[in-house]
Each structure stands twice: as structure tokens, then as C-alpha cells.
């Protein structure tokens, strides 16, 4: 593995350990699709188990850091300026329905700036990660945002369609975190999401920035109802110039 910070190394190890639970439970949730009870309660428990495993692993080295998670909310510890941002299963609806497109997302925020992030897709065994000023990587290979300059040639991810240009090609994958990871690696050319949570996008923000992309600014102390727009620099300028999306 390329040179990474100690904190990012901890995050990667935590996501890898938690992914074993996720892979096992995903196999079970597929079976529950045909049961009368359904998988809802099972998925809620899976979320909690993954979260607990991640927090336990992170606390082994940084027990004073505060924590923001989807399931437990904000957990205030002694260190209030440094905290982990965790989404144990981003793409829960996909997971719930046996669709193999979901991930674990962990970010580290220090003094109101995201400095490290990891997004791990356990089914495809793809791990996206980045440190501030260290570049962005997918499975140890450096990645960059796309080089496209024409919006007409682009493929965007979005969780809405209203008010978008008719000629803008979009996909709604059900996982904001993976959408951002895909932008960082050039699979998607951009990402447009409304009313998402900080834990959905925190890791993806540092990935895109370190991959040479642009993420429109917003306040990091806002945990919910966030609108985010991200792409390469040239497309971002054209999109802002031609269309008033947010």
C-alpha cells in the first residue's frame, strides 16, 4: 500500500473488519427476501453491528475523538475538535433488497476540515481512500476525476430529476457515498444530490478534492439536509453558468 497517514490506516482496518459482518449479513438478507417477516429488522441490526465494530476499532487508537454516526448521532468525547464521521451502510435500501451496491464510509474531521476518508464496497472489494495532500486511491492505484469538458458527454449521478437539464444524463444508484467515490475515479463525471446527510458524503468530499475535482462549499457543522454538487473544474463552471440547480 502507498504511504498513508496513521489515522487513515486505522480507518481502513476498521472498515475491512466491519465488512466481514456486512458480507455475511448480505448473504442472509437475500434469503430473507422470500420470508413473510422481511429483512427490515435484520438490516437495522446489521447497521448497528457494523457501526459498533467500526467504533470499537477506531477507539483502540483514538478513544478521545468524538464521533458522528448515522445510527447513534453525535457522541461527544474529550476531544471535540477531532471526530470520526461514520456511515455503517450507505445504500441501505439496496442492501435491504439484495442489490449489491452499498458501502462503508468513514471520514475524519479535524478543526472543521475533512482530512481523511475511506469508502469501502465490500461486495466488489473496492476501497477508495484519501488523505489531505496525499492524493486519492482505489485499491492502491492513484485515481483522478474525469477530463471531459462538455456537459453533453457527461454521465452524472443524482438523487433527483426535477429541474435538471433534459440533456443531462443521470443515474440514481442509491448510494451517495459510492457516487462520490465514482466521481473521484472518473467513472461518473459529476454528482448532484439534495437533502443528504454529512455521513453520506464526508469521505467522498476529500476523495474528490484529492482526485482534482471540485466540491461546492457548504458548512461542515450542518449534519442534515445538505445539497452537494461535485465534478471536475471545467464541467462545474459550465454547470453553474448554464443551470441554476441549487
PDB file of C-alpha atoms in Angstrom:
ATOM      1  CA  UNK A   1       0.000   0.000   0.000  1.00  0.00           C
ATOM      2  CA  UNK A   2       1.167   3.529  -0.772  1.00  0.00           C
ATOM      3  CA  UNK A   3       2.199   5.788   2.108  1.00  0.00           C
ATOM      4  CA  UNK A   4      -0.831   6.834   4.170  1.00  0.00           C
ATOM      5  CA  UNK A   5      -1.358   8.576   7.498  1.00  0.00           C
ATOM      6  CA  UNK A   6      -1.708   6.535  10.699  1.00  0.00           C
ATOM      7  CA  UNK A   7      -5.301   7.727  11.060  1.00  0.00           C
ATOM      8  CA  UNK A   8      -6.239   6.588   7.560  1.00  0.00           C
ATOM      9  CA  UNK A   9      -4.596   3.240   8.223  1.00  0.00           C
ATOM     10  CA  UNK A  10      -6.829   2.838  11.286  1.00  0.00           C
ATOM     11  CA  UNK A  11      -9.897   3.759   9.223  1.00  0.00           C
ATOM     12  CA  UNK A  12      -9.082   1.250   6.503  1.00  0.00           C
ATOM     13  CA  UNK A  13      -8.524  -1.559   9.009  1.00  0.00           C
ATOM     14  CA  UNK A  14     -11.791  -0.719  10.779  1.00  0.00           C
ATOM     15  CA  UNK A  15     -13.744  -0.783   7.515  1.00  0.00           C
ATOM     16  CA  UNK A  16     -12.163  -4.067   6.460  1.00  0.00           C
ATOM     17  CA  UNK A  17     -13.037  -5.727   9.767  1.00  0.00           C
ATOM     18  CA  UNK A  18     -16.610  -4.415   9.686  1.00  0.00           C
ATOM     19  CA  UNK A  19     -17.017  -5.513   6.065  1.00  0.00           C
ATOM     20  CA  UNK A  20     -16.861  -9.175   7.125  1.00  0.00           C
ATOM     21  CA  UNK A  21     -20.083  -8.661   9.087  1.00  0.00           C
ATOM     22  CA  UNK A  22     -21.652  -6.856   6.144  1.00  0.00           C
ATOM     23  CA  UNK A  23     -20.777  -9.574   3.628  1.00  0.00           C
ATOM     24  CA  UNK A  24     -22.102 -12.311   5.899  1.00  0.00           C
ATOM     25  CA  UNK A  25     -25.324 -10.437   6.650  1.00  0.00           C
ATOM     26  CA  UNK A  26     -25.881  -9.568   3.000  1.00  0.00           C
ATOM     27  CA  UNK A  27     -25.946 -13.267   2.241  1.00  0.00           C
ATOM     28  CA  UNK A  28     -28.632 -13.688   4.894  1.00  0.00           C
ATOM     29  CA  UNK A  29     -30.712 -10.704   3.764  1.00  0.00           C
ATOM     30  CA  UNK A  30     -31.004 -12.225   0.296  1.00  0.00           C
ATOM     31  CA  UNK A  31     -32.656 -15.264   1.903  1.00  0.00           C
ATOM     32  CA  UNK A  32     -34.988 -13.045   3.930  1.00  0.00           C
ATOM     33  CA  UNK A  33     -36.413 -11.510   0.746  1.00  0.00           C
ATOM     34  CA  UNK A  34     -38.703 -14.503   0.359  1.00  0.00           C
ATOM     35  CA  UNK A  35     -39.765 -14.678   4.015  1.00  0.00           C
ATOM     36  CA  UNK A  36     -43.026 -13.292   5.414  1.00  0.00           C
ATOM     37  CA  UNK A  37     -41.244 -11.261   8.092  1.00  0.00           C
ATOM     38  CA  UNK A  38     -38.994  -9.483   5.623  1.00  0.00           C
ATOM     39  CA  UNK A  39     -35.489  -8.149   6.183  1.00  0.00           C
ATOM     40  CA  UNK A  40     -36.208  -4.736   7.785  1.00  0.00           C
ATOM     41  CA  UNK A  41     -35.373  -5.597  11.392  1.00  0.00           C
ATOM     42  CA  UNK A  42     -32.427  -7.688  10.272  1.00  0.00           C
ATOM     43  CA  UNK A  43     -30.932  -4.759   8.340  1.00  0.00           C
ATOM     44  CA  UNK A  44     -31.355  -2.424  11.314  1.00  0.00           C
ATOM     45  CA  UNK A  45     -29.371  -4.893  13.417  1.00  0.00           C
ATOM     46  CA  UNK A  46     -26.739  -5.191  10.695  1.00  0.00           C
ATOM     47  CA  UNK A  47     -26.339  -1.401  10.682  1.00  0.00           C
ATOM     48  CA  UNK A  48     -25.797  -1.395  14.439  1.00  0.00           C
ATOM     49  CA  UNK A  49     -23.357  -4.301  14.419  1.00  0.00           C
ATOM     50  CA  UNK A  50     -21.219  -2.713  11.707  1.00  0.00           C
ATOM     51  CA  UNK A  51     -21.258   0.638  13.494  1.00  0.00           C
ATOM     52  CA  UNK A  52     -20.279  -0.931  16.819  1.00  0.00           C
ATOM     53  CA  UNK A  53     -17.377  -2.774  15.192  1.00  0.00           C
ATOM     54  CA  UNK A  54     -16.085   0.370  13.482  1.00  0.00           C
ATOM     55  CA  UNK A  55     -16.300   2.459  16.662  1.00  0.00           C
ATOM     56  CA  UNK A  56     -14.563  -0.249  18.684  1.00  0.00           C
ATOM     57  CA  UNK A  57     -11.676  -0.426  16.207  1.00  0.00           C
ATOM     58  CA  UNK A  58     -11.296   3.355  15.955  1.00  0.00           C
ATOM     59  CA  UNK A  59     -11.401   3.761  19.739  1.00  0.00           C
ATOM     60  CA  UNK A  60      -8.472   1.377  20.163  1.00  0.00           C
ATOM     61  CA  UNK A  61      -6.161   4.133  18.945  1.00  0.00           C
ATOM     62  CA  UNK A  62      -8.179   7.344  19.287  1.00  0.00           C
ATOM     63  CA  UNK A  63     -10.591   6.845  22.170  1.00  0.00           C
ATOM     64  CA  UNK A  64     -10.821  10.586  22.910  1.00  0.00           C
ATOM     65  CA  UNK A  65     -12.084  11.539  19.447  1.00  0.00           C
ATOM     66  CA  UNK A  66     -15.767  12.449  19.213  1.00  0.00           C
ATOM     67  CA  UNK A  67     -17.983  10.524  16.793  1.00  0.00           C
ATOM     68  CA  UNK A  68     -20.848  11.309  14.431  1.00  0.00           C
ATOM     69  CA  UNK A  69     -22.736   8.299  13.109  1.00  0.00           C
ATOM     70  CA  UNK A  70     -25.944   7.615  11.234  1.00  0.00           C
ATOM     71  CA  UNK A  71     -27.291   5.264  13.893  1.00  0.00           C
ATOM     72  CA  UNK A  72     -26.148   6.854  17.173  1.00  0.00           C
ATOM     73  CA  UNK A  73     -25.920  10.521  16.224  1.00  0.00           C
ATOM     74  CA  UNK A  74     -23.224  12.689  17.832  1.00  0.00           C
ATOM     75  CA  UNK A  75     -21.167  11.034  20.564  1.00  0.00           C
ATOM     76  CA  UNK A  76     -19.178  13.718  22.383  1.00  0.00           C
ATOM     77  CA  UNK A  77     -15.866  12.645  23.881  1.00  0.00           C
ATOM     78  CA  UNK A  78     -12.998  14.620  25.421  1.00  0.00           C
ATOM     79  CA  UNK A  79     -11.681  15.768  22.044  1.00  0.00           C
ATOM     80  CA  UNK A  80     -14.424  17.882  20.471  1.00  0.00           C
ATOM     81  CA  UNK A  81     -12.291  19.268  17.605  1.00  0.00           C
ATOM     82  CA  UNK A  82     -11.499  15.874  16.107  1.00  0.00           C
ATOM     83  CA  UNK A  83     -14.245  13.429  15.261  1.00  0.00           C
ATOM     84  CA  UNK A  84     -14.971  10.425  13.125  1.00  0.00           C
ATOM     85  CA  UNK A  85     -17.926  10.575  10.728  1.00  0.00           C
ATOM     86  CA  UNK A  86     -19.345   7.094  10.113  1.00  0.00           C
ATOM     87  CA  UNK A  87     -21.990   5.630   7.835  1.00  0.00           C
ATOM     88  CA  UNK A  88     -22.029   1.875   8.534  1.00  0.00           C
ATOM     89  CA  UNK A  89     -24.162   1.054   5.481  1.00  0.00           C
ATOM     90  CA  UNK A  90     -24.568   3.722   2.827  1.00  0.00           C
ATOM     91  CA  UNK A  91     -27.079   2.325   0.381  1.00  0.00           C
ATOM     92  CA  UNK A  92     -29.292   0.665   2.979  1.00  0.00           C
ATOM     93  CA  UNK A  93     -32.257   0.293   0.604  1.00  0.00           C
ATOM     94  CA  UNK A  94     -30.032  -1.551  -1.868  1.00  0.00           C
ATOM     95  CA  UNK A  95     -28.785  -3.780   0.939  1.00  0.00           C
ATOM     96  CA  UNK A  96     -32.357  -4.332   2.126  1.00  0.00           C
ATOM     97  CA  UNK A  97     -33.442  -5.523  -1.314  1.00  0.00           C
ATOM     98  CA  UNK A  98     -30.467  -7.710  -2.073  1.00  0.00           C
ATOM     99  CA  UNK A  99     -28.890  -5.242  -4.506  1.00  0.00           C
ATOM    100  CA  UNK A 100     -25.074  -5.494  -4.236  1.00  0.00           C
ATOM    101  CA  UNK A 101     -24.353  -1.758  -4.304  1.00  0.00           C
ATOM    102  CA  UNK A 102     -23.621  -0.320  -0.852  1.00  0.00           C
ATOM    103  CA  UNK A 103     -20.593   0.612   1.205  1.00  0.00           C
ATOM    104  CA  UNK A 104     -18.995   1.578   4.494  1.00  0.00           C
ATOM    105  CA  UNK A 105     -17.972   5.230   4.738  1.00  0.00           C
ATOM    106  CA  UNK A 106     -15.622   6.744   7.343  1.00  0.00           C
ATOM    107  CA  UNK A 107     -14.156  10.240   7.430  1.00  0.00           C
ATOM    108  CA  UNK A 108     -12.014  12.189   9.885  1.00  0.00           C
ATOM    109  CA  UNK A 109     -12.844  15.820  10.532  1.00  0.00           C
ATOM    110  CA  UNK A 110     -10.182  17.939  12.276  1.00  0.00           C
ATOM    111  CA  UNK A 111     -10.842  21.565  13.209  1.00  0.00           C
ATOM    112  CA  UNK A 112     -13.828  21.706  10.829  1.00  0.00           C
ATOM    113  CA  UNK A 113     -11.913  20.238   7.876  1.00  0.00           C
ATOM    114  CA  UNK A 114     -12.163  16.733   6.474  1.00  0.00           C
ATOM    115  CA  UNK A 115      -8.595  15.440   6.233  1.00  0.00           C
ATOM    116  CA  UNK A 116      -9.051  11.705   5.601  1.00  0.00           C
ATOM    117  CA  UNK A 117     -11.700   9.461   4.128  1.00  0.00           C
ATOM    118  CA  UNK A 118     -12.345   5.859   3.166  1.00  0.00           C
ATOM    119  CA  UNK A 119     -15.240   4.313   1.236  1.00  0.00           C
ATOM    120  CA  UNK A 120     -15.263   0.529   1.081  1.00  0.00           C
ATOM    121  CA  UNK A 121     -17.515  -1.505  -1.203  1.00  0.00           C
ATOM    122  CA  UNK A 122     -17.212  -4.982   0.330  1.00  0.00           C
ATOM    123  CA  UNK A 123     -19.073  -6.853  -2.416  1.00  0.00           C
ATOM    124  CA  UNK A 124     -16.801  -5.589  -5.202  1.00  0.00           C
ATOM    125  CA  UNK A 125     -13.825  -5.437  -2.806  1.00  0.00           C
ATOM    126  CA  UNK A 126     -13.100  -1.855  -3.844  1.00  0.00           C
ATOM    127  CA  UNK A 127     -11.636   0.523  -1.309  1.00  0.00           C
ATOM    128  CA  UNK A 128     -11.383   4.230  -2.125  1.00  0.00           C
ATOM    129  CA  UNK A 129      -9.297   6.353   0.228  1.00  0.00           C
ATOM    130  CA  UNK A 130      -7.575   9.718   0.530  1.00  0.00           C
ATOM    131  CA  UNK A 131      -5.533  11.895   2.874  1.00  0.00           C
ATOM    132  CA  UNK A 132      -5.292  15.653   2.608  1.00  0.00           C
ATOM    133  CA  UNK A 133      -2.413  16.492   0.231  1.00  0.00           C
ATOM    134  CA  UNK A 134      -1.813  12.782  -0.314  1.00  0.00           C
ATOM    135  CA  UNK A 135      -3.904  12.063  -3.408  1.00  0.00           C
ATOM    136  CA  UNK A 136      -6.853   9.731  -3.914  1.00  0.00           C
ATOM    137  CA  UNK A 137      -6.617   5.987  -4.450  1.00  0.00           C
ATOM    138  CA  UNK A 138      -8.649   2.947  -5.419  1.00  0.00           C
ATOM    139  CA  UNK A 139      -7.128  -0.349  -4.280  1.00  0.00           C
ATOM    140  CA  UNK A 140      -3.645   1.202  -4.107  1.00  0.00           C
ATOM    141  CA  UNK A 141      -3.851   2.834  -7.542  1.00  0.00           C
ATOM    142  CA  UNK A 142      -3.976   6.600  -7.909  1.00  0.00           C
ATOM    143  CA  UNK A 143      -7.240   7.957  -9.325  1.00  0.00           C
ATOM    144  CA  UNK A 144      -8.308  11.268 -10.875  1.00  0.00           C
ATOM    145  CA  UNK A 145     -11.608  12.863 -11.829  1.00  0.00           C
ATOM    146  CA  UNK A 146     -12.644  12.734 -15.482  1.00  0.00           C
ATOM    147  CA  UNK A 147     -11.211  15.130 -18.057  1.00  0.00           C
ATOM    148  CA  UNK A 148     -14.411  15.709 -20.003  1.00  0.00           C
ATOM    149  CA  UNK A 149     -15.192  19.295 -20.900  1.00  0.00           C
ATOM    150  CA  UNK A 150     -18.654  19.011 -22.457  1.00  0.00           C
ATOM    151  CA  UNK A 151     -21.721  18.507 -20.271  1.00  0.00           C
ATOM    152  CA  UNK A 152     -23.414  16.743 -23.188  1.00  0.00           C
ATOM    153  CA  UNK A 153     -20.802  13.967 -22.956  1.00  0.00           C
ATOM    154  CA  UNK A 154     -21.094  13.514 -19.210  1.00  0.00           C
ATOM    155  CA  UNK A 155     -22.669  10.879 -17.018  1.00  0.00           C
ATOM    156  CA  UNK A 156     -23.865  12.274 -13.689  1.00  0.00           C
ATOM    157  CA  UNK A 157     -25.250  10.644 -10.579  1.00  0.00           C
ATOM    158  CA  UNK A 158     -28.219  12.347  -8.928  1.00  0.00           C
ATOM    159  CA  UNK A 159     -30.906  11.552  -6.376  1.00  0.00           C
ATOM    160  CA  UNK A 160     -33.463  13.784  -8.125  1.00  0.00           C
ATOM    161  CA  UNK A 161     -34.561  14.627 -11.659  1.00  0.00           C
ATOM    162  CA  UNK A 162     -36.742  17.751 -11.299  1.00  0.00           C
ATOM    163  CA  UNK A 163     -35.223  20.962 -12.720  1.00  0.00           C
ATOM    164  CA  UNK A 164     -32.255  19.128 -14.209  1.00  0.00           C
ATOM    165  CA  UNK A 165     -31.435  19.838 -17.872  1.00  0.00           C
ATOM    166  CA  UNK A 166     -33.162  17.342 -20.162  1.00  0.00           C
ATOM    167  CA  UNK A 167     -29.915  16.540 -21.942  1.00  0.00           C
ATOM    168  CA  UNK A 168     -28.048  15.796 -18.701  1.00  0.00           C
ATOM    169  CA  UNK A 169     -27.620  12.020 -18.457  1.00  0.00           C
ATOM    170  CA  UNK A 170     -28.085  10.930 -14.845  1.00  0.00           C
ATOM    171  CA  UNK A 171     -28.228   7.737 -12.791  1.00  0.00           C
ATOM    172  CA  UNK A 172     -29.641   7.241  -9.302  1.00  0.00           C
ATOM    173  CA  UNK A 173     -27.640   4.404  -7.768  1.00  0.00           C
ATOM    174  CA  UNK A 174     -28.968   4.550  -4.214  1.00  0.00           C
ATOM    175  CA  UNK A 175     -25.588   5.265  -2.589  1.00  0.00           C
ATOM    176  CA  UNK A 176     -24.366   8.853  -2.316  1.00  0.00           C
ATOM    177  CA  UNK A 177     -21.015   7.754  -0.904  1.00  0.00           C
ATOM    178  CA  UNK A 178     -20.268   5.444  -3.827  1.00  0.00           C
ATOM    179  CA  UNK A 179     -21.477   8.112  -6.255  1.00  0.00           C
ATOM    180  CA  UNK A 180     -18.830  10.479  -4.916  1.00  0.00           C
ATOM    181  CA  UNK A 181     -16.204   7.739  -4.950  1.00  0.00           C
ATOM    182  CA  UNK A 182     -17.069   7.084  -8.587  1.00  0.00           C
ATOM    183  CA  UNK A 183     -16.649  10.780  -9.390  1.00  0.00           C
ATOM    184  CA  UNK A 184     -13.206  10.708  -7.769  1.00  0.00           C
ATOM    185  CA  UNK A 185     -12.183   7.798 -10.010  1.00  0.00           C
ATOM    186  CA  UNK A 186     -13.699   9.173 -13.220  1.00  0.00           C
ATOM    187  CA  UNK A 187     -16.497   6.617 -13.513  1.00  0.00           C
ATOM    188  CA  UNK A 188     -19.048   9.377 -13.068  1.00  0.00           C
ATOM    189  CA  UNK A 189     -18.271  12.862 -14.344  1.00  0.00           C
ATOM    190  CA  UNK A 190     -20.242  14.574 -11.619  1.00  0.00           C
ATOM    191  CA  UNK A 191     -22.654  14.179  -8.753  1.00  0.00           C
ATOM    192  CA  UNK A 192     -25.790  16.114  -7.766  1.00  0.00           C
ATOM    193  CA  UNK A 193     -27.529  15.262  -4.506  1.00  0.00           C
ATOM    194  CA  UNK A 194     -30.187  17.026  -2.457  1.00  0.00           C
ATOM    195  CA  UNK A 195     -31.020  16.671   1.240  1.00  0.00           C
ATOM    196  CA  UNK A 196     -28.266  14.233   2.125  1.00  0.00           C
ATOM    197  CA  UNK A 197     -26.546  13.794   5.479  1.00  0.00           C
ATOM    198  CA  UNK A 198     -22.954  14.595   6.348  1.00  0.00           C
ATOM    199  CA  UNK A 199     -22.129  10.937   6.987  1.00  0.00           C
ATOM    200  CA  UNK A 200     -23.294  10.115   3.436  1.00  0.00           C
ATOM    201  CA  UNK A 201     -20.786  12.455   1.794  1.00  0.00           C
ATOM    202  CA  UNK A 202     -17.935  13.291   4.190  1.00  0.00           C
ATOM    203  CA  UNK A 203     -15.456  10.695   2.918  1.00  0.00           C
ATOM    204  CA  UNK A 204     -16.388  11.407  -0.686  1.00  0.00           C
ATOM    205  CA  UNK A 205     -15.580  15.106  -0.287  1.00  0.00           C
ATOM    206  CA  UNK A 206     -11.902  14.513   0.482  1.00  0.00           C
ATOM    207  CA  UNK A 207     -11.704  11.832  -2.218  1.00  0.00           C
ATOM    208  CA  UNK A 208     -12.921  14.199  -4.935  1.00  0.00           C
ATOM    209  CA  UNK A 209     -10.750  17.087  -3.800  1.00  0.00           C
ATOM    210  CA  UNK A 210      -7.654  14.893  -3.718  1.00  0.00           C
ATOM    211  CA  UNK A 211      -8.542  13.497  -7.153  1.00  0.00           C
ATOM    212  CA  UNK A 212      -8.503  17.008  -8.617  1.00  0.00           C
ATOM    213  CA  UNK A 213     -12.236  17.673  -8.524  1.00  0.00           C
ATOM    214  CA  UNK A 214     -14.422  20.466  -7.224  1.00  0.00           C
ATOM    215  CA  UNK A 215     -16.974  20.174  -4.444  1.00  0.00           C
ATOM    216  CA  UNK A 216     -19.229  23.191  -3.965  1.00  0.00           C
ATOM    217  CA  UNK A 217     -18.752  24.533  -0.468  1.00  0.00           C
ATOM    218  CA  UNK A 218     -21.176  24.205   2.436  1.00  0.00           C
ATOM    219  CA  UNK A 219     -20.935  24.402   6.233  1.00  0.00           C
ATOM    220  CA  UNK A 220     -19.486  21.261   7.762  1.00  0.00           C
ATOM    221  CA  UNK A 221     -21.276  21.919  11.049  1.00  0.00           C
ATOM    222  CA  UNK A 222     -24.532  21.167   9.242  1.00  0.00           C
ATOM    223  CA  UNK A 223     -25.293  17.461   9.626  1.00  0.00           C
ATOM    224  CA  UNK A 224     -28.510  17.109   7.601  1.00  0.00           C
ATOM    225  CA  UNK A 225     -30.366  18.383   4.532  1.00  0.00           C
ATOM    226  CA  UNK A 226     -27.171  19.126   2.612  1.00  0.00           C
ATOM    227  CA  UNK A 227     -27.113  19.833  -1.126  1.00  0.00           C
ATOM    228  CA  UNK A 228     -23.899  18.841  -2.858  1.00  0.00           C
ATOM    229  CA  UNK A 229     -22.565  19.332  -6.368  1.00  0.00           C
ATOM    230  CA  UNK A 230     -19.240  17.858  -7.464  1.00  0.00           C
ATOM    231  CA  UNK A 231     -17.339  17.305 -10.720  1.00  0.00           C
ATOM    232  CA  UNK A 232     -14.153  18.286 -12.488  1.00  0.00           C
ATOM    233  CA  UNK A 233     -13.420  22.016 -12.552  1.00  0.00           C
ATOM    234  CA  UNK A 234     -14.391  22.752 -16.151  1.00  0.00           C
ATOM    235  CA  UNK A 235     -17.745  20.978 -16.020  1.00  0.00           C
ATOM    236  CA  UNK A 236     -18.511  22.529 -12.637  1.00  0.00           C
ATOM    237  CA  UNK A 237     -18.078  26.028 -14.063  1.00  0.00           C
ATOM    238  CA  UNK A 238     -20.299  25.286 -17.067  1.00  0.00           C
ATOM    239  CA  UNK A 239     -22.980  23.714 -14.908  1.00  0.00           C
ATOM    240  CA  UNK A 240     -23.074  26.717 -12.576  1.00  0.00           C
ATOM    241  CA  UNK A 241     -23.099  29.107 -15.527  1.00  0.00           C
ATOM    242  CA  UNK A 242     -25.860  27.443 -17.528  1.00  0.00           C
ATOM    243  CA  UNK A 243     -28.133  25.928 -14.897  1.00  0.00           C
ATOM    244  CA  UNK A 244     -29.440  27.031 -11.504  1.00  0.00           C
ATOM    245  CA  UNK A 245     -29.821  23.634  -9.883  1.00  0.00           C
ATOM    246  CA  UNK A 246     -29.480  24.533  -6.191  1.00  0.00           C
TER     247      UNK A 246
END
